[in-house]
Coordinates of C-alpha atoms (C1' of nucleotides) in Angstrom, one line a residue:
Chain U
M1 CA 133.0 102.6 58.0
R2 CA 131.3 99.4 56.9
T3 CA 132.6 98.2 53.5
Y4 CA 131.8 95.4 51.1
G5 CA 135.5 94.9 50.4
Q6 CA 134.9 94.5 46.7
Y7 CA 136.8 96.2 43.9
C8 CA 133.6 97.1 42.0
A9 CA 132.2 100.5 41.2
L10 CA 128.7 99.5 42.5
A11 CA 130.1 98.1 45.7
R12 CA 132.3 101.1 46.3
G13 CA 129.4 103.5 45.6
L14 CA 127.2 101.6 48.0
D15 CA 129.9 101.8 50.6
L16 CA 129.4 105.5 50.6
V17 CA 125.6 105.9 50.1
G18 CA 124.2 102.5 50.8
D19 CA 123.5 103.1 54.4
R20 CA 119.9 103.5 55.6
W21 CA 118.6 107.1 55.1
T22 CA 121.6 108.3 53.1
L23 CA 119.9 108.5 49.7
L24 CA 116.8 110.1 51.4
V25 CA 119.1 112.9 52.8
V26 CA 120.3 113.3 49.2
R27 CA 116.7 113.6 48.0
E28 CA 116.0 116.3 50.5
L29 CA 119.1 118.3 49.6
L30 CA 118.4 117.9 45.9
S31 CA 114.9 119.0 46.3
L32 CA 115.2 121.8 48.8
G33 CA 118.7 123.0 48.1
P34 CA 120.9 124.1 51.0
S35 CA 118.9 123.4 54.2
R36 CA 119.1 123.7 57.9
Y37 CA 119.0 120.7 60.2
A38 CA 115.4 121.3 61.3
D39 CA 114.3 121.4 57.6
L40 CA 115.9 118.1 56.9
Q41 CA 114.2 116.6 59.9
R42 CA 110.8 117.8 58.6
G43 CA 111.5 116.3 55.2
L44 CA 112.6 113.0 56.8
P45 CA 109.8 112.0 59.1
G46 CA 110.8 108.9 61.0
I47 CA 114.5 109.5 61.2
A48 CA 116.0 109.6 64.7
T49 CA 117.8 112.8 65.4
N50 CA 121.1 111.1 66.3
L51 CA 120.9 109.2 63.1
L52 CA 120.5 112.3 61.0
A53 CA 123.4 113.9 62.8
N54 CA 125.5 110.8 62.1
R55 CA 124.6 110.6 58.5
L56 CA 125.4 114.3 57.9
R57 CA 128.8 113.8 59.5
E58 CA 129.5 110.7 57.4
M59 CA 128.4 112.3 54.2
E60 CA 130.5 115.3 55.0
A61 CA 133.5 113.0 55.6
A62 CA 132.8 111.3 52.3
G63 CA 132.7 114.7 50.5
L64 CA 129.1 114.5 49.6
V65 CA 127.8 117.3 51.9
S66 CA 129.2 120.6 53.0
R67 CA 128.4 122.3 56.3
T68 CA 128.4 126.1 56.6
E69 CA 128.1 127.9 59.8
L70 CA 126.4 131.3 59.2
P71 CA 127.9 134.0 61.4
R72 CA 125.9 136.2 63.7
P73 CA 123.2 137.4 63.8
V74 CA 121.8 134.5 61.8
N75 CA 123.7 131.8 63.8
A76 CA 122.6 128.9 61.8
T77 CA 124.1 125.8 60.1
V78 CA 123.4 125.1 56.5
F79 CA 123.9 121.8 54.8
A80 CA 124.4 121.5 51.1
L81 CA 125.4 119.0 48.5
T82 CA 128.9 119.2 47.1
E83 CA 129.3 118.8 43.4
R84 CA 130.0 115.1 44.0
G85 CA 126.9 114.8 46.1
A86 CA 124.8 116.5 43.5
A87 CA 126.1 114.1 41.0
L88 CA 123.9 111.5 42.6
E89 CA 120.9 113.0 40.9
G90 CA 121.1 110.5 38.1
V91 CA 121.0 107.6 40.6
V92 CA 118.1 109.2 42.4
R93 CA 116.2 109.8 39.1
E94 CA 116.6 106.2 38.0
F95 CA 115.4 105.1 41.4
V96 CA 112.4 107.3 41.2
K97 CA 111.6 106.0 37.7
W98 CA 111.9 102.4 38.9
G99 CA 109.8 103.2 42.0
A100 CA 107.0 104.8 40.0
P101 CA 105.0 101.6 39.6
L102 CA 105.1 101.2 43.4
M103 CA 103.1 104.3 44.0
S104 CA 99.8 102.7 44.8
P105 CA 97.7 104.8 47.2
P106 CA 99.4 105.5 50.5
G107 CA 98.6 103.6 53.6
P108 CA 97.2 105.4 56.6
E109 CA 100.5 105.3 58.5
E110 CA 102.5 106.7 55.6
A111 CA 103.9 110.2 55.7
F112 CA 103.8 112.6 52.8
R113 CA 105.5 115.8 51.9
A114 CA 104.6 117.6 48.7
H115 CA 108.1 118.6 48.0
W116 CA 108.9 114.9 47.5
L117 CA 107.1 115.3 44.2
L118 CA 109.8 117.6 42.8
I119 CA 112.0 115.0 41.2
P120 CA 109.1 113.1 39.7
L121 CA 107.5 116.3 38.4
R122 CA 110.6 117.2 36.5
A123 CA 110.1 114.1 34.5
L124 CA 106.3 114.3 34.3
C125 CA 105.5 117.9 33.4
R126 CA 105.4 119.5 30.0
D127 CA 104.5 122.9 28.6
N128 CA 101.5 122.0 26.4
T129 CA 101.0 125.5 25.2
P130 CA 104.5 126.9 24.7
N131 CA 103.2 130.1 23.0
A132 CA 101.2 131.2 26.0
P133 CA 102.6 133.7 28.5
A134 CA 104.7 132.2 31.3
Q135 CA 102.8 130.7 34.2
V136 CA 103.4 129.1 37.6
V137 CA 101.5 126.2 39.1
R138 CA 102.0 125.3 42.7
V139 CA 101.7 121.8 44.0
G140 CA 101.1 121.6 47.7
S141 CA 101.5 124.7 49.8
A142 CA 103.9 127.6 50.1
D143 CA 105.5 125.9 53.2
D144 CA 105.9 122.5 51.5
G145 CA 105.5 122.0 47.9
C146 CA 106.8 122.6 44.4
D147 CA 106.5 125.5 42.0
I148 CA 106.2 124.5 38.3
A149 CA 107.2 127.4 36.1
V150 CA 106.4 127.0 32.4
G151 CA 107.1 129.3 29.5
T152 CA 108.2 129.0 25.9
G153 CA 108.2 125.3 26.2
V154 CA 110.6 125.2 29.1
V155 CA 109.6 123.6 32.4
E156 CA 111.4 124.4 35.7
V157 CA 110.3 122.8 38.9
T158 CA 111.6 124.2 42.2
A159 CA 110.8 124.0 45.8
S160 CA 107.9 126.3 46.6
S161 CA 108.8 129.8 47.7
P162 CA 106.4 132.0 49.6
S163 CA 107.4 135.0 47.6
T164 CA 106.4 133.4 44.2
M165 CA 103.2 134.5 42.6
V166 CA 101.3 131.5 41.3
D167 CA 98.5 131.2 38.8
A168 CA 97.1 128.0 40.2
T169 CA 97.5 125.8 43.2
V170 CA 96.9 122.0 43.3
D171 CA 96.6 120.2 46.6
G172 CA 94.8 117.3 48.1
D173 CA 95.4 113.9 49.4
P174 CA 98.7 112.4 48.3
G175 CA 97.3 109.5 46.3
A176 CA 95.1 111.8 44.3
L177 CA 98.0 114.2 43.7
V178 CA 100.1 111.4 42.3
A179 CA 97.2 110.0 40.2
L180 CA 96.6 113.5 38.7
F181 CA 100.2 114.0 37.6
T182 CA 100.6 110.5 36.2
G183 CA 97.5 110.9 34.1
Q184 CA 95.5 108.4 36.0
I185 CA 92.7 110.8 36.8
P186 CA 91.7 113.7 34.5
V187 CA 92.1 117.3 35.6
S188 CA 88.3 117.7 35.5
A189 CA 88.0 115.0 38.2
A190 CA 90.7 116.7 40.4
D191 CA 88.8 120.0 40.0
A192 CA 85.5 118.4 40.9
A193 CA 87.3 117.1 44.0
G194 CA 88.2 120.6 45.0
M195 CA 91.9 120.0 44.5
I196 CA 92.5 123.0 42.2
A197 CA 92.4 126.7 43.0
G198 CA 93.1 129.4 40.5
D199 CA 93.6 129.0 36.7
I200 CA 92.6 125.4 35.8
D201 CA 94.0 125.9 32.3
A202 CA 97.4 126.5 33.8
V203 CA 97.1 123.1 35.4
R204 CA 96.1 121.5 32.1
R205 CA 99.0 123.2 30.5
V206 CA 101.7 121.4 32.6
I207 CA 100.3 117.9 32.9
G208 CA 102.0 115.6 30.5
G209 CA 99.6 113.0 29.1
M210 CA 101.9 110.3 30.3
P211 CA 100.6 106.8 29.8
A212 CA 99.8 105.0 33.0
Q213 CA 102.9 103.8 34.7
M214 CA 101.1 101.8 37.3
P215 CA 100.4 98.2 36.8
P216 CA 96.7 97.5 36.2
P217 CA 94.9 95.7 39.1
A218 CA 95.1 92.0 39.0
G219 CA 92.5 90.5 36.7
A220 CA 92.2 93.7 34.6
T221 CA 91.9 93.1 30.9
S222 CA 94.6 94.7 28.9
Chain G
M1 CA 110.0 94.1 56.3
R2 CA 111.3 97.4 57.6
T3 CA 109.9 100.4 55.8
Y4 CA 110.5 104.1 55.7
G5 CA 106.8 104.8 55.9
Q6 CA 107.1 107.5 53.3
Y7 CA 104.8 107.9 50.3
C8 CA 107.7 108.6 47.9
A9 CA 108.9 106.6 45.0
L10 CA 112.5 106.7 46.2
A11 CA 111.6 105.6 49.7
R12 CA 109.3 102.9 48.4
G13 CA 112.0 101.7 46.1
L14 CA 114.5 101.6 48.9
D15 CA 112.1 99.7 51.0
L16 CA 112.5 96.9 48.4
V17 CA 116.2 97.1 47.4
G18 CA 117.8 99.3 50.0
D19 CA 118.9 96.5 52.3
R20 CA 122.5 95.5 52.4
W21 CA 123.7 93.2 49.6
T22 CA 120.4 93.4 47.7
L23 CA 121.7 95.5 44.8
L24 CA 124.8 93.4 44.6
V25 CA 122.7 90.3 44.2
V26 CA 121.0 92.2 41.3
R27 CA 124.4 93.0 39.9
E28 CA 125.3 89.3 39.9
L29 CA 122.1 88.2 38.2
L30 CA 122.3 91.0 35.7
S31 CA 125.9 90.0 34.8
L32 CA 125.7 86.2 35.0
G33 CA 122.1 85.7 34.1
P34 CA 120.2 82.9 35.8
S35 CA 122.5 81.4 38.4
R36 CA 122.7 78.8 41.1
Y37 CA 123.2 79.5 44.7
A38 CA 126.9 78.6 44.8
D39 CA 127.6 80.8 41.8
L40 CA 126.0 83.7 43.5
Q41 CA 128.1 83.0 46.6
R42 CA 131.3 83.0 44.5
G43 CA 130.3 86.4 43.0
L44 CA 129.5 87.9 46.4
P45 CA 132.6 87.3 48.5
G46 CA 131.9 88.3 52.1
I47 CA 128.2 87.6 52.2
A48 CA 127.1 85.2 54.9
T49 CA 125.3 82.2 53.6
N50 CA 122.2 82.8 55.7
L51 CA 122.1 86.3 54.5
L52 CA 122.2 85.3 50.9
A53 CA 119.3 82.9 51.5
N54 CA 117.4 85.6 53.3
R55 CA 117.9 88.1 50.5
L56 CA 116.9 85.7 47.8
R57 CA 113.7 84.9 49.7
E58 CA 112.9 88.5 50.2
M59 CA 113.6 89.4 46.6
E60 CA 111.4 86.5 45.5
A61 CA 108.6 87.8 47.8
A62 CA 109.1 91.3 46.3
G63 CA 108.7 89.9 42.8
L64 CA 112.3 90.7 41.8
V65 CA 113.7 87.2 41.6
S66 CA 112.2 83.9 40.4
R67 CA 113.3 80.5 41.7
T68 CA 113.2 77.4 39.5
E69 CA 113.8 73.9 40.8
L70 CA 115.3 71.9 38.0
P71 CA 114.1 68.3 38.1
R72 CA 116.3 65.2 38.3
P73 CA 118.9 64.3 37.4
V74 CA 120.1 67.9 37.6
N75 CA 118.5 68.6 41.0
A76 CA 119.5 72.2 41.2
T77 CA 117.9 75.5 42.0
V78 CA 118.2 78.4 39.5
F79 CA 117.6 82.0 40.5
A80 CA 116.9 84.6 37.9
L81 CA 115.7 88.2 37.7
T82 CA 112.0 88.8 36.9
E83 CA 111.2 91.5 34.4
R84 CA 110.7 93.8 37.3
G85 CA 114.1 92.9 38.8
A86 CA 115.8 93.3 35.5
A87 CA 114.3 96.8 35.3
L88 CA 116.8 97.8 38.0
E89 CA 119.5 97.8 35.3
G90 CA 119.1 101.6 34.9
V91 CA 119.6 102.1 38.6
V92 CA 122.7 99.9 38.6
R93 CA 124.1 101.6 35.6
E94 CA 123.8 105.1 37.1
F95 CA 125.3 103.8 40.3
V96 CA 128.3 102.4 38.4
K97 CA 128.7 105.7 36.5
W98 CA 128.7 107.5 39.8
G99 CA 131.1 105.1 41.4
A100 CA 133.6 105.2 38.5
P101 CA 135.7 108.0 40.0
L102 CA 136.0 105.8 43.2
M103 CA 137.9 103.1 41.4
S104 CA 141.4 104.0 42.7
P105 CA 143.6 100.9 42.8
P106 CA 142.3 98.2 45.1
G107 CA 143.4 97.6 48.6
P108 CA 145.1 94.3 49.5
E109 CA 142.0 93.1 51.3
E110 CA 139.7 93.8 48.5
A111 CA 138.1 91.0 46.5
F112 CA 137.8 91.1 42.7
R113 CA 135.9 89.1 40.1
A114 CA 136.4 89.9 36.4
H115 CA 132.7 89.5 35.6
W116 CA 132.1 92.6 37.8
L117 CA 133.5 94.5 34.8
L118 CA 130.6 93.5 32.6
I119 CA 128.3 96.5 33.2
P120 CA 131.1 99.0 33.1
L121 CA 132.5 97.5 29.9
R122 CA 129.1 97.9 28.2
A123 CA 129.5 101.6 28.7
L124 CA 133.2 101.7 27.9
C125 CA 133.8 99.5 24.8
R126 CA 133.5 100.6 21.2
D127 CA 134.1 99.0 17.8
N128 CA 136.8 101.2 16.5
T129 CA 137.1 99.3 13.2
P130 CA 133.5 98.5 12.3
N131 CA 134.5 97.2 8.8
A132 CA 136.8 94.5 10.1
P133 CA 135.5 90.9 10.6
A134 CA 133.8 90.1 13.9
Q135 CA 136.1 89.4 16.8
V136 CA 135.9 88.5 20.5
V137 CA 138.0 89.8 23.3
R138 CA 137.9 88.1 26.6
V139 CA 138.6 89.9 29.9
G140 CA 139.5 87.7 32.8
S141 CA 139.3 83.9 32.3
A142 CA 136.8 81.4 30.9
D143 CA 135.6 80.7 34.5
D144 CA 135.2 84.3 35.5
G145 CA 135.2 87.1 33.0
C146 CA 133.5 88.9 30.2
D147 CA 133.5 88.2 26.5
I148 CA 133.4 91.4 24.3
A149 CA 132.0 90.6 20.9
V150 CA 132.4 93.3 18.2
G151 CA 131.4 93.4 14.6
T152 CA 129.9 95.9 12.2
G153 CA 130.1 98.6 14.9
V154 CA 128.0 96.7 17.4
V155 CA 129.4 95.7 20.8
E156 CA 128.0 93.0 22.9
V157 CA 129.4 92.1 26.3
T158 CA 128.4 88.8 28.0
A159 CA 129.7 86.7 30.9
S160 CA 132.5 84.6 29.5
S161 CA 131.6 81.2 28.3
P162 CA 134.1 78.3 28.0
S163 CA 132.8 77.4 24.6
T164 CA 133.4 80.8 23.0
M165 CA 136.4 81.1 20.7
V166 CA 138.3 84.3 21.5
D167 CA 140.8 86.3 19.5
A168 CA 142.5 87.8 22.5
T169 CA 142.5 87.6 26.2
V170 CA 143.2 90.4 28.6
D171 CA 144.0 89.6 32.2
G172 CA 146.1 90.9 35.1
D173 CA 145.8 92.7 38.3
P174 CA 142.4 94.4 38.9
G175 CA 143.7 97.9 39.1
A176 CA 145.6 97.6 35.8
L177 CA 142.6 96.0 34.1
V178 CA 140.4 99.0 35.1
A179 CA 143.1 101.5 34.2
L180 CA 143.4 99.9 30.7
F181 CA 139.7 100.0 29.9
T182 CA 139.3 103.6 31.3
G183 CA 142.1 104.7 29.0
Q184 CA 144.4 105.6 31.9
I185 CA 147.2 103.3 30.6
P186 CA 147.8 102.6 26.9
V187 CA 147.4 99.2 25.3
S188 CA 151.1 99.0 24.7
A189 CA 151.8 99.3 28.4
A190 CA 149.4 96.6 29.2
D191 CA 151.0 94.4 26.6
A192 CA 154.5 95.1 28.0
A193 CA 153.1 94.0 31.4
G194 CA 152.1 90.7 29.9
M195 CA 148.4 91.3 30.3
I196 CA 147.5 90.5 26.7
A197 CA 147.5 87.2 24.9
G198 CA 146.5 86.7 21.3
D199 CA 145.6 89.5 18.8
I200 CA 146.6 92.8 20.4
D201 CA 144.8 94.7 17.6
A202 CA 141.5 93.1 18.7
V203 CA 142.2 94.7 22.1
R204 CA 142.9 98.1 20.5
R205 CA 139.7 97.7 18.5
V206 CA 137.4 97.5 21.5
I207 CA 139.0 100.0 23.9
G208 CA 137.1 103.3 23.7
G209 CA 139.4 106.3 24.1
M210 CA 137.3 107.5 27.0
P211 CA 138.7 110.6 28.7
A212 CA 140.0 109.9 32.2
Q213 CA 137.1 109.5 34.6
M214 CA 139.3 109.4 37.7
P215 CA 140.2 112.6 39.5
P216 CA 143.8 113.6 38.9
P217 CA 146.1 113.2 42.0
A218 CA 146.2 116.3 44.1
G219 CA 148.7 118.8 42.8
A220 CA 148.6 117.5 39.2
T221 CA 148.5 120.2 36.6
S222 CA 145.5 120.1 34.4
Chain E
dC1 C1' 127.7 68.1 46.9
dT2 C1' 123.9 71.8 46.9
dG3 C1' 121.1 74.9 49.4
dG4 C1' 120.3 76.1 53.0
dA5 C1' 119.1 76.4 58.9
dT6 C1' 120.7 77.6 63.6
dC7 C1' 123.1 80.0 67.1
dC8 C1' 125.5 83.8 68.8
dG9 C1' 128.2 88.3 69.4
dG10 C1' 128.7 93.0 67.9
dG11 C1' 127.2 97.0 66.0
dA12 C1' 123.9 99.8 63.5
dA13 C1' 119.4 101.7 63.7
dG14 C1' 115.4 103.4 66.5
dA15 C1' 113.2 105.9 70.4
dT16 C1' 113.3 109.2 73.9
dA17 C1' 115.2 112.6 77.0
dC18 C1' 118.1 116.2 77.6
dT19 C1' 121.3 120.5 76.6
dG20 C1' 124.7 124.6 75.1
Chain Z
dC1 C1' 118.3 125.4 66.7
dA2 C1' 121.3 121.8 66.3
dG3 C1' 122.5 118.6 68.1
dT4 C1' 124.3 114.9 72.4
dA5 C1' 123.4 111.0 75.7
dT6 C1' 121.4 106.8 76.8
dC7 C1' 118.9 102.8 76.3
dT8 C1' 116.7 99.2 73.6
dT9 C1' 116.0 96.6 69.5
dC10 C1' 117.2 93.9 65.8
dC11 C1' 119.9 93.4 61.6
dC12 C1' 124.3 91.9 60.0
dG13 C1' 128.4 89.0 60.1
dG14 C1' 130.8 84.7 61.2
dA15 C1' 130.9 80.0 62.3
dT16 C1' 128.9 75.8 62.5
dC17 C1' 125.7 72.2 61.5
dC18 C1' 122.2 69.7 58.6
dA19 C1' 118.6 67.7 55.2
dG20 C1' 117.9 65.9 50.5

DNA sequence: CTGGATCCGGGAAGATACTG
DNA sequence: CAGTATCTTCCCGGATCCAG
């Protein structure tokens, strides 16, 4: 293993998770929960298959990931974060917060998965009408997305599950999706763009009126 | 610049600061404040000189670092974090928290600089006797270390400055220093080991009785 | 002396093909 | 499905050299 050789908590931490792709694997496992190899590959477009296998081995050796072989007839391998690996959530959350101002509209070559929004949505969503009955808003699709469950003021965001009944679904191009949840475009505009299906009030209910995190375009008057 | 090509705040953040050494450069600039090239080199043992120059250029291009050429007769270059670069403090803090359990005693090959303790000390130190007059405890030396200033319950940790008058100085081998401030060894033991010069009560004053963060050795009874 | 640039070897990362 | 094998590319690490 490559090490910085420094007796410093940051350096020792980076010795374990500073390699390329490692924190993105953590993101996947934090978002999706225990996952199979092929699911991780789908959530990590651009990673070489041998590299994913290497990372999973290294992370297992470092005690961050556990590997479970399911017996017949399932015959699958499931990767999950250990407690120590899940403890990286704080690091990832701070990173996402720091990266938020970088979320200008995506380039044409850039990949997108709706479940990547899970960690940001946990920080962004609110229950604006806590006295209303519980509702679920889906972002993305049943195959790849997040389910935002609200009720009694509590918000829970999970990876979307096909078996969950939802009150509304929000989908569309990635840049618009991010702009909607960061409050840069109003719900009405998203609806006019055909991004919303189902109960539009459920969507209004969960969107926190967060002040714009993105820097204004150069030359804009503040 | 190499990129993950993912429209995700974490991936875009890692595109900027995920390269090797980058976050350690941030650590140095957060701890020392504006610094010269040679100072950064001293705080980053193991880095190749060309690599440091490359990183500083890339970080400048990314808007994380500013470069100021001081005019004659000083004729030096000073590197400092921009506001955006300084905003990485949250990421670094979470990383240090996560890395704390990794701080088992250092190996013989491992480098150490006392100013690396600055960020951890900010989380660790308290003012246990807020009504006493203000005091300063130095960790390490005037050349490389931290000054912990306490008074009226407020703790401020800065890089050590030769012009600061201190009430006590703590120094010694790196593992013992970490053990002392994480509460794994008592002040009395550190004193018996000759680690403390000056007012030992000033040292007691700043050490927070933090519960042990390190995992107990295997087989230990909890 | 400070703040680098240049050159080179080794190894990590990336792309693709293939397999139990 | 969950990888391995192989090849290429290029980043990193170490040493040396250099301009102001």
